[in-house]
Coordinates of N, CA and C in Angstrom, one line a residue:
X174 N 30.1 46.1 48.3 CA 30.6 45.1 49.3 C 32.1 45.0 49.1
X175 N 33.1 45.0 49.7 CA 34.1 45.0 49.8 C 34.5 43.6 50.0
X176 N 36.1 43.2 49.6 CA 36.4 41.9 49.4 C 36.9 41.6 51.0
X177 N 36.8 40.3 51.5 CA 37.1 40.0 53.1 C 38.4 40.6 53.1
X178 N 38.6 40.9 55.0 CA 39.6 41.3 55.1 C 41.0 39.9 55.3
X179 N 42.4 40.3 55.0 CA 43.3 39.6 55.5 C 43.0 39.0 54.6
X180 N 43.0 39.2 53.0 CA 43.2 38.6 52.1 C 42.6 37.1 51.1
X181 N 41.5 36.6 52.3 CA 40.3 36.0 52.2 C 40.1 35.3 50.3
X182 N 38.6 34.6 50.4 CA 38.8 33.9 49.0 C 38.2 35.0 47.8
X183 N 39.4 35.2 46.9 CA 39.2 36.4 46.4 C 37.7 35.8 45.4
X184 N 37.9 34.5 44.6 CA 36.9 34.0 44.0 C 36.0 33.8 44.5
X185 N 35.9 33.5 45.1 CA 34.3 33.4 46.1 C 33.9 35.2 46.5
X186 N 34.8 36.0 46.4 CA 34.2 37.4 46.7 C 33.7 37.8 45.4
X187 N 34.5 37.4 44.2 CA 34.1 37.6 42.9 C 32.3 37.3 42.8
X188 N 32.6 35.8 42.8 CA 31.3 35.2 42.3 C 30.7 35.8 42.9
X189 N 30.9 36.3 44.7 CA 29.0 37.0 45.0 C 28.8 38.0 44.3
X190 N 30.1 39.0 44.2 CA 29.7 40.3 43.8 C 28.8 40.1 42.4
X191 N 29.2 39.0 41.2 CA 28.7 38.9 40.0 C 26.8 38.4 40.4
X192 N 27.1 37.2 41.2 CA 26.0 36.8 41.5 C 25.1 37.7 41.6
X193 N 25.2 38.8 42.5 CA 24.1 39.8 43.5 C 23.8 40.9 41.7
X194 N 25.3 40.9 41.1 CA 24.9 42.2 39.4 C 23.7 40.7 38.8
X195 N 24.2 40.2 38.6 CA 23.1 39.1 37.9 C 22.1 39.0 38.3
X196 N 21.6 39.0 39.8 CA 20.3 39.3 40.4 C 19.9 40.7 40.1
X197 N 20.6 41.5 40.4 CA 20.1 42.8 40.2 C 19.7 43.3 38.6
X198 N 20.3 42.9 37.2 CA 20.1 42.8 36.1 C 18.7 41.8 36.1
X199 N 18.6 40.9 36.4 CA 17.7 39.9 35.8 C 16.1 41.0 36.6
X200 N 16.4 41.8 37.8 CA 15.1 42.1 38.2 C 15.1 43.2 37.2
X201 N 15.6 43.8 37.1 CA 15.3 45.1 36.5 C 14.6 45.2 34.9
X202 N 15.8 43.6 34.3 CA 15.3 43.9 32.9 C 14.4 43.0 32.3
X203 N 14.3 41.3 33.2 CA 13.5 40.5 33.0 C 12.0 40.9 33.3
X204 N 10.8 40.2 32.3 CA 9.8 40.8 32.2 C 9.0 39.6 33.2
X205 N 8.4 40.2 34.0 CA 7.6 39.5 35.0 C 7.0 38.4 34.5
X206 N 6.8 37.1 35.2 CA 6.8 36.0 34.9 C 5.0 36.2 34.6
X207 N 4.5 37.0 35.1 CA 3.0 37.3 34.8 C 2.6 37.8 33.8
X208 N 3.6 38.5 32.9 CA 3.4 39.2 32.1 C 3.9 38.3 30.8
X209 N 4.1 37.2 30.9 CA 4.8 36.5 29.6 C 3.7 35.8 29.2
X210 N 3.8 35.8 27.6 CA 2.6 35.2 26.9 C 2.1 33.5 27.1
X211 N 1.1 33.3 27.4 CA 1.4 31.5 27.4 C 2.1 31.2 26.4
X212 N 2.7 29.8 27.0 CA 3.7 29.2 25.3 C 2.3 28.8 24.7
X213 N 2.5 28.9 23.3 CA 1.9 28.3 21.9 C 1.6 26.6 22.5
X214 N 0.3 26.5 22.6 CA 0.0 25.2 21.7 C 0.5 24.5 20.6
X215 N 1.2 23.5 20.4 CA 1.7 23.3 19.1 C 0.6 22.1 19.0
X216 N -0.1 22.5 17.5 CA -0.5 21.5 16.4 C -0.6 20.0 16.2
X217 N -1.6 19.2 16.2 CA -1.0 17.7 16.0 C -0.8 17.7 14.6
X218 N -0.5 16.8 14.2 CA -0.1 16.2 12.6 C -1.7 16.6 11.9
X219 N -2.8 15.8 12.4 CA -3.7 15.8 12.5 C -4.3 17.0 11.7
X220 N -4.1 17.9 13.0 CA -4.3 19.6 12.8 C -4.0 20.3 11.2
X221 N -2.4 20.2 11.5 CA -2.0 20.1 10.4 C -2.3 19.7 9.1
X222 N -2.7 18.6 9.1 CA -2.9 18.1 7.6 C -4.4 18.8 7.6
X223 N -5.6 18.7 8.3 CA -6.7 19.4 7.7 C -6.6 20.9 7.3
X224 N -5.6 21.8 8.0 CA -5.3 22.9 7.7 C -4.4 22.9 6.6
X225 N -3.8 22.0 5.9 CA -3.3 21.4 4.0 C -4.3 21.5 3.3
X226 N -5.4 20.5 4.2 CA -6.1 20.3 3.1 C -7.4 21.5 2.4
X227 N -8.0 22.3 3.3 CA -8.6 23.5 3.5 C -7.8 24.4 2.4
X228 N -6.3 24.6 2.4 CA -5.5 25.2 1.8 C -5.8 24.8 0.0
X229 N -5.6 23.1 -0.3 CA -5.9 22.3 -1.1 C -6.8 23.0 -1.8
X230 N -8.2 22.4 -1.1 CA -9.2 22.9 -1.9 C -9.8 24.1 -2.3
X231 N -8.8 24.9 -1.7 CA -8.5 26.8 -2.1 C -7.9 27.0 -3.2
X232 N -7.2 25.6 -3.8 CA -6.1 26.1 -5.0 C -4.9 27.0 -4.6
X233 N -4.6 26.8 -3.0 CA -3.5 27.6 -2.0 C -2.5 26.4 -2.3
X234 N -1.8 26.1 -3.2 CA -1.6 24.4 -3.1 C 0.1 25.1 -2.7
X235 N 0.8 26.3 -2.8 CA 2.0 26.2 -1.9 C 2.1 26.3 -0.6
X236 N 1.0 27.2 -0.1 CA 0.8 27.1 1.5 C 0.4 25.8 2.0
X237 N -0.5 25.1 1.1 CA -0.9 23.6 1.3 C 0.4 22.8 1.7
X238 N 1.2 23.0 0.6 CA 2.4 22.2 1.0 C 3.1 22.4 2.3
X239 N 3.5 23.3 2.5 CA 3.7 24.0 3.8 C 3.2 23.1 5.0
X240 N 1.8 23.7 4.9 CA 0.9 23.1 6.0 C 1.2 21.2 6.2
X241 N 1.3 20.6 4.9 CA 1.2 19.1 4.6 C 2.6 19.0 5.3
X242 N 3.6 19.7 4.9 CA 5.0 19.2 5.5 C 5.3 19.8 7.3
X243 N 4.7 20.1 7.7 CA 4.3 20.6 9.0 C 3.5 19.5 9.5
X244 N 2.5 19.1 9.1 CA 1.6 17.5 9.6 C 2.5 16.4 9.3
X245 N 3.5 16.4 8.1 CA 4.5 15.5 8.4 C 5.1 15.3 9.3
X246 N 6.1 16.1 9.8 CA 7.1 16.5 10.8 C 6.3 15.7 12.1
X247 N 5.3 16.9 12.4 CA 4.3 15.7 13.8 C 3.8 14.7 13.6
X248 N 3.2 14.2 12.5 CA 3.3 12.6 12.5 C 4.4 11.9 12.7
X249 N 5.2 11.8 12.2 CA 6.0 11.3 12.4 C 6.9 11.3 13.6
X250 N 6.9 12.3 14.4 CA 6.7 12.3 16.1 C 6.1 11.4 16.7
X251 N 4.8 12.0 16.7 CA 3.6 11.3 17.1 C 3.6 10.1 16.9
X252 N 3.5 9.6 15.5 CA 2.9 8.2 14.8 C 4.1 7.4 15.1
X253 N 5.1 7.4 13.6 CA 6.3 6.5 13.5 C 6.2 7.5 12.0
X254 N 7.8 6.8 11.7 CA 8.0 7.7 10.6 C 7.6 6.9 9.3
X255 N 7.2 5.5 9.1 CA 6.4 4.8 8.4 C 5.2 4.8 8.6
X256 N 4.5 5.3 9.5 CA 2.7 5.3 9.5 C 2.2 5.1 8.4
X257 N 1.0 4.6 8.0 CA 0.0 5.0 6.8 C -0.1 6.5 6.6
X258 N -0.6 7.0 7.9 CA -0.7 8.5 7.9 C 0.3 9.7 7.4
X259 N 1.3 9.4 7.1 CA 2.6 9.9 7.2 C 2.5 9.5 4.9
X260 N 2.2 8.3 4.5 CA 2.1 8.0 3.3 C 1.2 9.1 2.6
X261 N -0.2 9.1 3.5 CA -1.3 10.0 3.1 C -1.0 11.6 3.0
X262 N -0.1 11.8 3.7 CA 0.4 13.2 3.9 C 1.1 13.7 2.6
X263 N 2.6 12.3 2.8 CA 2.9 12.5 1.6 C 2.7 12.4 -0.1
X264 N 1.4 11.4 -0.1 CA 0.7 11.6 -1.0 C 0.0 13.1 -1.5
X265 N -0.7 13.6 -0.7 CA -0.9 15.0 -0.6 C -0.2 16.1 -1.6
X266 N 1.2 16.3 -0.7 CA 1.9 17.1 -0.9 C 2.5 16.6 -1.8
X267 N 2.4 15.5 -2.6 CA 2.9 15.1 -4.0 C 1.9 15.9 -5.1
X268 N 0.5 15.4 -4.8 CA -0.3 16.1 -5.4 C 0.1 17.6 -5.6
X269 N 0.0 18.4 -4.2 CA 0.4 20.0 -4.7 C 1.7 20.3 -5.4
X270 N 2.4 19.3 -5.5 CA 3.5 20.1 -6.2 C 3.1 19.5 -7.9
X271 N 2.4 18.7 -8.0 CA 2.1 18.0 -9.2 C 1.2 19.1 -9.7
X272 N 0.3 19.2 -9.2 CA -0.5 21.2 -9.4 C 0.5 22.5 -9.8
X273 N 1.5 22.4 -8.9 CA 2.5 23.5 -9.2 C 2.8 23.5 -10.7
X274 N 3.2 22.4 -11.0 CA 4.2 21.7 -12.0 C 6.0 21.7 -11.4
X275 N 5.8 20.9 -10.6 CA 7.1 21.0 -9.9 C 7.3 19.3 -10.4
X276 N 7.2 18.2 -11.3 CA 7.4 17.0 -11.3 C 8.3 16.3 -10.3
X277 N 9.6 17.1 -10.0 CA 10.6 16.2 -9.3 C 10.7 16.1 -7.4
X278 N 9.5 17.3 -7.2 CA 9.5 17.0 -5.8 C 8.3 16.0 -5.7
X279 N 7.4 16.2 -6.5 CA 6.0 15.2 -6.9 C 6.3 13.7 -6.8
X280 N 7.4 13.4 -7.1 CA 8.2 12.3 -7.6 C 8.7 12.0 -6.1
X281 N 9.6 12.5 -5.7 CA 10.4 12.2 -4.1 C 8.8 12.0 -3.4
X282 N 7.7 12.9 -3.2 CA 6.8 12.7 -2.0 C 5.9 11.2 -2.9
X283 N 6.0 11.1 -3.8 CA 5.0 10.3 -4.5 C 5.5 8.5 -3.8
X284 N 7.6 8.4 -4.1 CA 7.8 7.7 -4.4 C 7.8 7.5 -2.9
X285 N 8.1 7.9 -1.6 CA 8.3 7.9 -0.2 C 6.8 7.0 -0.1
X286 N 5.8 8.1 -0.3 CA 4.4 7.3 0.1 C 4.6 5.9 -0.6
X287 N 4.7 5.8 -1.7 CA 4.1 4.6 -2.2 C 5.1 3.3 -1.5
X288 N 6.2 3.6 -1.2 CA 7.0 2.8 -0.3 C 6.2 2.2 1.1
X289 N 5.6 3.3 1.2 CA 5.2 3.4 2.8 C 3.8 2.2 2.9
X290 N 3.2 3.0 2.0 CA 1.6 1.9 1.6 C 2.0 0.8 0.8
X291 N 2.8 0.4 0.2 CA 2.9 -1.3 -0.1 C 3.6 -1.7 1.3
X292 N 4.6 -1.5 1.9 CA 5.1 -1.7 3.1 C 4.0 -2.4 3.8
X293 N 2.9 -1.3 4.4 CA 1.8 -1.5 5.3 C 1.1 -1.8 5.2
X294 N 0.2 -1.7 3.4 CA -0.9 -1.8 3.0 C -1.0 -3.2 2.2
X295 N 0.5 -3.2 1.4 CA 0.4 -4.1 0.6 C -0.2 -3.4 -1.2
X296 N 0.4 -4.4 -2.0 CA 0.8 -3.7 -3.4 C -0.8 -3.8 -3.6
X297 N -2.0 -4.3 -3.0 CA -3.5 -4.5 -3.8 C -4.3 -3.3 -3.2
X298 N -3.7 -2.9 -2.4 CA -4.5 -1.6 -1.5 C -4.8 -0.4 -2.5
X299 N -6.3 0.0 -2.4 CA -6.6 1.0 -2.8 C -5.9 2.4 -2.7
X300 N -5.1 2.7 -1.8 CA -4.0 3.6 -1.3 C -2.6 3.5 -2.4
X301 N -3.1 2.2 -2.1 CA -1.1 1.9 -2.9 C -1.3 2.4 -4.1
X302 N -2.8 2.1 -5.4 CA -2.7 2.1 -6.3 C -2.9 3.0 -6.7
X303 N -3.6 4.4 -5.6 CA -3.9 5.8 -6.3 C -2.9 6.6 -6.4
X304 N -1.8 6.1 -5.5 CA 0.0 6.9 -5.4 C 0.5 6.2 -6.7
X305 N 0.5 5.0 -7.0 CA 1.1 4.4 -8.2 C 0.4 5.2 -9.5
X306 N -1.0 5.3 -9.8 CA -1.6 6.2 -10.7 C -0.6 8.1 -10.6
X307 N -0.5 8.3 -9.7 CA 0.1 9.5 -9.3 C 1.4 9.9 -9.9
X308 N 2.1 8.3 -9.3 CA 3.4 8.2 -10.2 C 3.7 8.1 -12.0
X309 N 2.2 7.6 -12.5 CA 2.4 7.3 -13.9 C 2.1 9.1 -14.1
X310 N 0.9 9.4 -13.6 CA 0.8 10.9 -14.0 C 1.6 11.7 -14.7
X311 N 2.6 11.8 -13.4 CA 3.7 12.6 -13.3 C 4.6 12.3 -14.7
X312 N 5.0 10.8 -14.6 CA 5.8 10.9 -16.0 C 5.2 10.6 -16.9
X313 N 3.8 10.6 -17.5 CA 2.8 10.5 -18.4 C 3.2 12.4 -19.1
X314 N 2.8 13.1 -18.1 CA 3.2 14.7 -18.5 C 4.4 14.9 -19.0
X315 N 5.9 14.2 -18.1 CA 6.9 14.3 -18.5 C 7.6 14.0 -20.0
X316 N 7.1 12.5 -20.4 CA 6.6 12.0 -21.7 C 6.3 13.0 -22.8
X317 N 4.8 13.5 -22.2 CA 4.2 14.6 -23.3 C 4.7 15.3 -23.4
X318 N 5.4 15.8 -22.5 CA 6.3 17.7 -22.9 C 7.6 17.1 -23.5
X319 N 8.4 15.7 -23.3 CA 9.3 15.2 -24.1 C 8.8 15.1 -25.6
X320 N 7.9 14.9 -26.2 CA 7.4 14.6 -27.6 C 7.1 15.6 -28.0
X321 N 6.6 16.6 -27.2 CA 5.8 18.0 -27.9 C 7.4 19.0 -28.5
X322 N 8.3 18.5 -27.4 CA 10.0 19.4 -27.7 C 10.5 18.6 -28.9
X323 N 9.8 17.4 -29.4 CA 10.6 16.8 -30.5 C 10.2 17.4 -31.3
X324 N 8.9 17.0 -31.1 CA 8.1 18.1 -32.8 C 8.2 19.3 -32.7
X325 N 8.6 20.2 -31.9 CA 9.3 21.1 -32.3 C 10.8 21.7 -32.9
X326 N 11.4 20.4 -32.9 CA 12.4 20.6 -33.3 C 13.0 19.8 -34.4
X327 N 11.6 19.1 -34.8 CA 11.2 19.1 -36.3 C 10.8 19.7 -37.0

């Protein structure tokens, strides 16, 4: 297509000519709207966390975590970012890293939850006090491997 005669709007000749290559590109190389995959389902938190915990009781406990911080993310969408549900998750994934021997992320997911469940639950809640037992765990171990490096270096 040629630009109008008598010197006409050269920009407006531009754009159609681009316009009509951008139509003609988009049929050629775009893949038919029938042929594209449905989008993905995404996951509830829910979802997520039973597919942690399946992981869990596989002794899969870094995929676990995975999965557990993936049910985070959507809860906390879903829920609020203080839920109970959101504590229990983090509880969880405190456990697998406490499995790993990873103490200091065990510690961050341990101490978030336990925030969460006195917050909600209150400090007498059976919840609150099995994250609190969680917490002593963690540096009960820490303790022991501090004492076992003394006596060795007596």
């Amino acid at each position: 297509e040629a630009p109008p005669e008598g010197g006409g709007n050269l920009r407006a000749s531009i754009g159609g000519w681009f316009n009509k290559a951008v139509s003609h590109v988009s049929e050629v190389f775009a893949p038919e709207v029938e042929d594209a995959p449905p989008p993905k389902k995404q996951l509830s938190g829910r979802a997520y966390f039973r597919k942690g915990q399946r992981k869990a009781e596989k002794c899969e406990f870094l995929k676990a975590v995975a999965l557990y911080n993936l049910a985070l993310v959507r809860q906390r969408e879903e829920l609020d970012e203080d839920h109970v549900d959101c504590a229990t998750t983090l509880n969880e994934i405190g456990v697998c890293w406490m499995m790993l021997g990873e103490r200091y992320p065990a510690m961050t997911a341990f101490e978030e939850a336990l925030y969460i469940r006195q917050k909600k639950l209150g400090v007498g809640a059976m919840e609150t006090a099995e994250t609190t037992s969680n917490i002593w765990q963690v540096l009960h171990e820490e303790r022991s491997e501090d004492e076992q490096m003394v006596d060795l270096i007596e």
